[in-house]
CSV table of C-alpha atoms in Angstrom, one decimal:
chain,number,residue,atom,x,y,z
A,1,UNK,CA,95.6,95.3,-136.3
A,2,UNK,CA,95.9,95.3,-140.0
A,3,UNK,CA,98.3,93.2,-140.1
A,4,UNK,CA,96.7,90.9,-138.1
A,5,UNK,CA,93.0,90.7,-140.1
A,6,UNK,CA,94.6,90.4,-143.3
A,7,UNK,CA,96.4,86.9,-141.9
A,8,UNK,CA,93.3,86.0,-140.1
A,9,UNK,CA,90.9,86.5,-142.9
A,10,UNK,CA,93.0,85.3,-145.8
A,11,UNK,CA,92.0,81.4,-145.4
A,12,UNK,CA,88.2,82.7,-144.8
A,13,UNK,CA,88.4,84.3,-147.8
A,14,UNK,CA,90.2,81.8,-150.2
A,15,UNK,CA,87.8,79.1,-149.8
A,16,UNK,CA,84.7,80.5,-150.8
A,17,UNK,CA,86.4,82.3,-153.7
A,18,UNK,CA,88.2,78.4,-155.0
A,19,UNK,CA,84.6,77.2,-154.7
A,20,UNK,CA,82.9,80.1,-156.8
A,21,UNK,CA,86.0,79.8,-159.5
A,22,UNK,CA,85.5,76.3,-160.0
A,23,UNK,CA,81.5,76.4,-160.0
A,24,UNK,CA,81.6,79.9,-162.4
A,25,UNK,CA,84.2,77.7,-164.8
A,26,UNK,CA,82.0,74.8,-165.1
A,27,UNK,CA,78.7,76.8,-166.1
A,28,UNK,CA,80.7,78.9,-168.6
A,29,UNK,CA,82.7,75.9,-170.2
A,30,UNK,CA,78.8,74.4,-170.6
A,31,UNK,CA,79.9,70.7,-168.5
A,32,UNK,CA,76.5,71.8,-167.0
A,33,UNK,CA,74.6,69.7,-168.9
A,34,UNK,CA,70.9,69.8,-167.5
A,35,UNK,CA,69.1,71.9,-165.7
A,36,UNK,CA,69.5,70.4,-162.4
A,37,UNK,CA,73.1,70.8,-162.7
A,38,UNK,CA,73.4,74.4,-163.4
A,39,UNK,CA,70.6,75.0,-160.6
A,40,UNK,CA,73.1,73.3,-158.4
A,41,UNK,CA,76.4,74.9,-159.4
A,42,UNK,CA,74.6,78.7,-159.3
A,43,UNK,CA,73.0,77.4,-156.0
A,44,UNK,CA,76.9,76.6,-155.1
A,45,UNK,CA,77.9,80.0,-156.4
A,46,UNK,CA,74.5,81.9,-154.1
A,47,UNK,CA,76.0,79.9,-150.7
A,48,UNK,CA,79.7,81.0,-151.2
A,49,UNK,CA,79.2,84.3,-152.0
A,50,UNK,CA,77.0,84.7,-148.8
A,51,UNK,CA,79.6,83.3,-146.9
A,52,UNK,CA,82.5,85.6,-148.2
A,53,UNK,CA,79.8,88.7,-147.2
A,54,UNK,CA,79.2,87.0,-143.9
A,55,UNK,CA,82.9,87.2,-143.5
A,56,UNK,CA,83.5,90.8,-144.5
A,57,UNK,CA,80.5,92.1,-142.5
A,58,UNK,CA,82.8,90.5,-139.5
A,59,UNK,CA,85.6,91.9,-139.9
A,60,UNK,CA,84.5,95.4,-140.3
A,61,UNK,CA,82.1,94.8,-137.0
A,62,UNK,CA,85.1,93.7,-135.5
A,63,UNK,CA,87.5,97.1,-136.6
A,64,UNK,CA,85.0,99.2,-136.0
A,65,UNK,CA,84.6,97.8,-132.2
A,66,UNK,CA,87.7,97.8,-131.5
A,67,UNK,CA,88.5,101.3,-133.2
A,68,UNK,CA,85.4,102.6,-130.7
A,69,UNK,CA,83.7,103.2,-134.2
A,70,UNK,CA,80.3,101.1,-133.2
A,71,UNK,CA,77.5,103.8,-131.6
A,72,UNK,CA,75.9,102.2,-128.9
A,73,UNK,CA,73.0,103.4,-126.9
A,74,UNK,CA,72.1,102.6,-123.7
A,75,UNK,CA,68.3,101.7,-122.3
A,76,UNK,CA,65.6,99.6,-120.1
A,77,UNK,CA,65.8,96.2,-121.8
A,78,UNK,CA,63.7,93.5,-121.1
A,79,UNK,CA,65.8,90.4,-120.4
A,80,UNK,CA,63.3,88.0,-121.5
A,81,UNK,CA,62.4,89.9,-124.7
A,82,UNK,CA,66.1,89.6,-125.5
A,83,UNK,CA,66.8,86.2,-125.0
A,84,UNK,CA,63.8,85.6,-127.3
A,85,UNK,CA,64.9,87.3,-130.0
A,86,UNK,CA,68.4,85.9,-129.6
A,87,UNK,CA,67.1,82.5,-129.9
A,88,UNK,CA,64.8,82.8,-132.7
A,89,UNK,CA,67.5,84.3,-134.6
A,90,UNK,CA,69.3,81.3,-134.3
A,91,UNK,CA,66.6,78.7,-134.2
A,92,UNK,CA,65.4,80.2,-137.7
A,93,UNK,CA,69.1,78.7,-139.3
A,94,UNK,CA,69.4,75.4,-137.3
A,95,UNK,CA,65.6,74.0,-136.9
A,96,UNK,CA,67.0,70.3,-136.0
A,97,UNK,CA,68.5,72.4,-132.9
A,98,UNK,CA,66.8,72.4,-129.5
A,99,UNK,CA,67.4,75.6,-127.9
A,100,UNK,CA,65.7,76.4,-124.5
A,101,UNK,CA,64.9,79.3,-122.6
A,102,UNK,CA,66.0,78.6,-119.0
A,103,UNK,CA,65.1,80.6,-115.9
A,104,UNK,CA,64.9,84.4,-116.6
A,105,UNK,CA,63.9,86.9,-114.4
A,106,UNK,CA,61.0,89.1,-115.6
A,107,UNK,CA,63.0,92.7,-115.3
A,108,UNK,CA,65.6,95.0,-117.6
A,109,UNK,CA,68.9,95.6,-117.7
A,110,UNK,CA,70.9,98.8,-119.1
A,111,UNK,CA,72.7,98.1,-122.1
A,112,UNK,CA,72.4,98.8,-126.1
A,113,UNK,CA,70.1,96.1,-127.2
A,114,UNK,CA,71.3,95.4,-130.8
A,115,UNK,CA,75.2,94.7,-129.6
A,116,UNK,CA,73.2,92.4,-126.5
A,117,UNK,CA,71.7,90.6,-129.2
A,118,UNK,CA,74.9,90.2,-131.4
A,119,UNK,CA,76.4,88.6,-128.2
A,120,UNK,CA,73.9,86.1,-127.3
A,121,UNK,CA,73.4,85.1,-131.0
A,122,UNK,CA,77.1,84.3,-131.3
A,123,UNK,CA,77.4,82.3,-128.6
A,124,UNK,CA,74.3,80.7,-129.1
A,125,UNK,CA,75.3,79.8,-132.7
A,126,UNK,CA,78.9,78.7,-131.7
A,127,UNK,CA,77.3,76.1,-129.0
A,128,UNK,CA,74.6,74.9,-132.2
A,129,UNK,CA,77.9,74.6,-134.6
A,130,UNK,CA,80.9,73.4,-132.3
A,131,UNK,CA,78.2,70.3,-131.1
A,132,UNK,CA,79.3,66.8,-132.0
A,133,UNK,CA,75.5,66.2,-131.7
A,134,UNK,CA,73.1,66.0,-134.9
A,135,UNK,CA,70.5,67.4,-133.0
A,136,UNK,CA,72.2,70.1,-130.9
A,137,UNK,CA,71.1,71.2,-127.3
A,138,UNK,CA,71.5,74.7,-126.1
A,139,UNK,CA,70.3,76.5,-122.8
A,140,UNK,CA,70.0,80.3,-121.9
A,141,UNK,CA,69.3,81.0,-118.8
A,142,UNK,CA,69.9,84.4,-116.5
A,143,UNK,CA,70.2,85.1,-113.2
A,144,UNK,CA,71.1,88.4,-110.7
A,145,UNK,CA,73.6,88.2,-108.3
A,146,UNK,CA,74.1,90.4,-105.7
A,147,UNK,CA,77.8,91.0,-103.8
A,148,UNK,CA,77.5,93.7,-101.3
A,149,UNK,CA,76.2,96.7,-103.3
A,150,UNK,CA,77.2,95.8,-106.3
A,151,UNK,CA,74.5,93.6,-108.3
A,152,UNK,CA,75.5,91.7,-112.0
A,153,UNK,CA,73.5,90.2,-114.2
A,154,UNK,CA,74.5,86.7,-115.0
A,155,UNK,CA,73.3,85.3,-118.8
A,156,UNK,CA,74.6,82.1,-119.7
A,157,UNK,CA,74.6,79.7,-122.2
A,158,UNK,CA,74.7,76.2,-121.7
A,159,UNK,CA,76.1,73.8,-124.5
A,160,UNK,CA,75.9,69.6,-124.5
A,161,UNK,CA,78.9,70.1,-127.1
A,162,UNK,CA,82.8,68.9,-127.6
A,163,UNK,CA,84.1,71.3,-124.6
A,164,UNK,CA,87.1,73.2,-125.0
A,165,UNK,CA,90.8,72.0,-124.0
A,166,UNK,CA,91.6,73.8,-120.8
A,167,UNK,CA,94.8,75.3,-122.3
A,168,UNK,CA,93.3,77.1,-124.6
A,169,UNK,CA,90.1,78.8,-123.1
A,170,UNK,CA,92.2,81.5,-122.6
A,171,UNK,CA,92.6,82.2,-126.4
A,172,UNK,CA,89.1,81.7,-127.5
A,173,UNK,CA,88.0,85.2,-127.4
A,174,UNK,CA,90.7,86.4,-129.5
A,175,UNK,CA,89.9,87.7,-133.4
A,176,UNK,CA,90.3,84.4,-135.9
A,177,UNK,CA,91.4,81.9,-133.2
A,178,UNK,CA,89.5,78.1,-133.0
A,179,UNK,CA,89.7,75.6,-130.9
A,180,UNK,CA,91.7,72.9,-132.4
A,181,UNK,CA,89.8,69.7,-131.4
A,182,UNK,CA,87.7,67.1,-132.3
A,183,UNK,CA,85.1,68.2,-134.9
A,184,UNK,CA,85.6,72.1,-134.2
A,185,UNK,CA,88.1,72.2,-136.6
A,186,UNK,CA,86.0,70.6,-139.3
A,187,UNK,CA,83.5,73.6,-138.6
A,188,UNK,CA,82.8,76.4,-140.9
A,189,UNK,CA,83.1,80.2,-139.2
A,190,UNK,CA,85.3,83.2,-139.2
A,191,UNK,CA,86.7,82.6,-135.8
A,192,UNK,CA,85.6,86.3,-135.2
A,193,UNK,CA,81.9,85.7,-133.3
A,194,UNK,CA,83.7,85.6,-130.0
A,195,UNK,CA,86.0,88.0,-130.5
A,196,UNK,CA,82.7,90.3,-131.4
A,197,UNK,CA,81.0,89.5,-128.1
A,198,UNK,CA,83.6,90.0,-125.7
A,199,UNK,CA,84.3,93.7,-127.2
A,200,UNK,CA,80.8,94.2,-127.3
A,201,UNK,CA,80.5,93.0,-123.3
A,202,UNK,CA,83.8,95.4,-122.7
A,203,UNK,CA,82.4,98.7,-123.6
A,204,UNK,CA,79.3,97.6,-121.1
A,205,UNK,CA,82.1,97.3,-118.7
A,206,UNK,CA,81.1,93.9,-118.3
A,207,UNK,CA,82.7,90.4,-118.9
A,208,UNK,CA,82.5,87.2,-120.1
A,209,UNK,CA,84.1,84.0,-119.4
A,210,UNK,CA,83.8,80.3,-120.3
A,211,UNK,CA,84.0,77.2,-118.2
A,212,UNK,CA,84.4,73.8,-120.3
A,213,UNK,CA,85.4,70.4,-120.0
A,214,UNK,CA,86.5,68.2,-123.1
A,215,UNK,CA,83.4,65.6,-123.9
A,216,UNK,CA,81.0,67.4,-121.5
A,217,UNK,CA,80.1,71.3,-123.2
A,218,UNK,CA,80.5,74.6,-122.1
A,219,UNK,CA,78.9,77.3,-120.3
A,220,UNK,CA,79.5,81.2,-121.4
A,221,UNK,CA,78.5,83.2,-118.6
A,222,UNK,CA,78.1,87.1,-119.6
A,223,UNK,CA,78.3,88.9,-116.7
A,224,UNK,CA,76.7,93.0,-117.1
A,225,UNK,CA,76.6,95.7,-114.3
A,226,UNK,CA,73.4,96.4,-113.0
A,227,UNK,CA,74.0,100.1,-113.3
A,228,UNK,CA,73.6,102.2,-116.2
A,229,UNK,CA,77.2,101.6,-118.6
A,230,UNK,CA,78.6,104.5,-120.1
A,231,UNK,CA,79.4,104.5,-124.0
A,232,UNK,CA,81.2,107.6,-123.9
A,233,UNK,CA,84.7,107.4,-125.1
């Protein structure tokens, strides 16, 4: 796993640090000749180095899940209280977005609610950034369904974005992978958010799958037992 976050993250890492170099040499050689310009390199400087942490902060989220590290604690959550908070979070970064609360049933599920959160905010920020839109258009919505005795909750997020190639839906949740079309490519991110969520929704015992069609968005549908999940390892 080492191995494999140190190839990852090594291009996440670069490109924040060329931009800080080449901002930090301009202020000390003094080419920053007014005022505006230093605010805008140090601004430059502020941005980058925010980025780089955002990208740390990932990758040790990410070991920790997958080394069992991450406490979680299981209670009554109200699904509309976390779909709120989800999309405020995300709202508060991309105000040109429209994100919309669909139909959500007035109840609680069983589940720890900051690593709930965590997943609905990453997939609701990947649908805001992978959009080809320049005002992007996200839906949450939730839904039970029952099959026999066993009952799910179904939470999904909806996406008016660039879809994903069929043949590589099946790689999306793993740690540093993007989707290589159209303007997804061009889009900044650690390629870890997914990766996040779908460890997160594994030690609910739950899943999470995609269904996507190139030019037409994408829905993410988490599904989460009813029942109680067990954090115990």
């Amino acid at each position: 796993m080492q191995t494999d976050i140190v190839a990852g993250v090594s291009h996440d890492l670069k490109t924040p640090l060329a931009g800080i170099s080449a901002s930090a040499q301009l202020l000390t050689s003094g080419r920053a000749n007014t005022p505006e310009e230093v605010k805008e390199f140090s601004g430059y400087i502020l941005n980058e180095a925010k980025r780089l942490t955002a990208v740390v902060e990932k990758v040790l989220t990410l070991a920790k899940l997958e080394t069992q590290q991450v406490a979680m604690h299981p209670e009554a959550i109200s699904i509309v209280c976390l779909v709120d908070q989800a999309i405020e979070s995300v709202r508060s970064a991309f105000p040109k977005a429209t994100i919309v609360r669909g139909n959500i049933p007035d109840d609680n599920v069983s589940g720890d609610f900051q690593g709930l959160a965590t997943v609905l905010v990453n997939l609701i920020d990947n649908a805001v950034r992978y959009s080809n839109a320049e005002a992007p258009w996200v839906q949450v919505d939730a839904e039970w369904n029952t099959h026999g005795e066993k009952r799910d909750l179904h939470l999904r997020v909806r996406d008016r974005g660039v879809g994903i190639p069929v043949e590589e839906q099946s790689y999306i949740f793993q740690k540093f992978y993007r989707v290589q079309q159209g303007m997804v490519c061009d889009t900044e991110g650690t390629g870890l958010g997914l990766a996040i969520a779908s460890e997160i929704i594994r030690a609910h015992h739950g899943s999470i799958q995609v269904e996507s069609q190139p030019g037409f968005g994408s829905v993410f549908t988490v599904v989460l037992p009813y029942e109680r999940p067990n954090f115990s390892h």
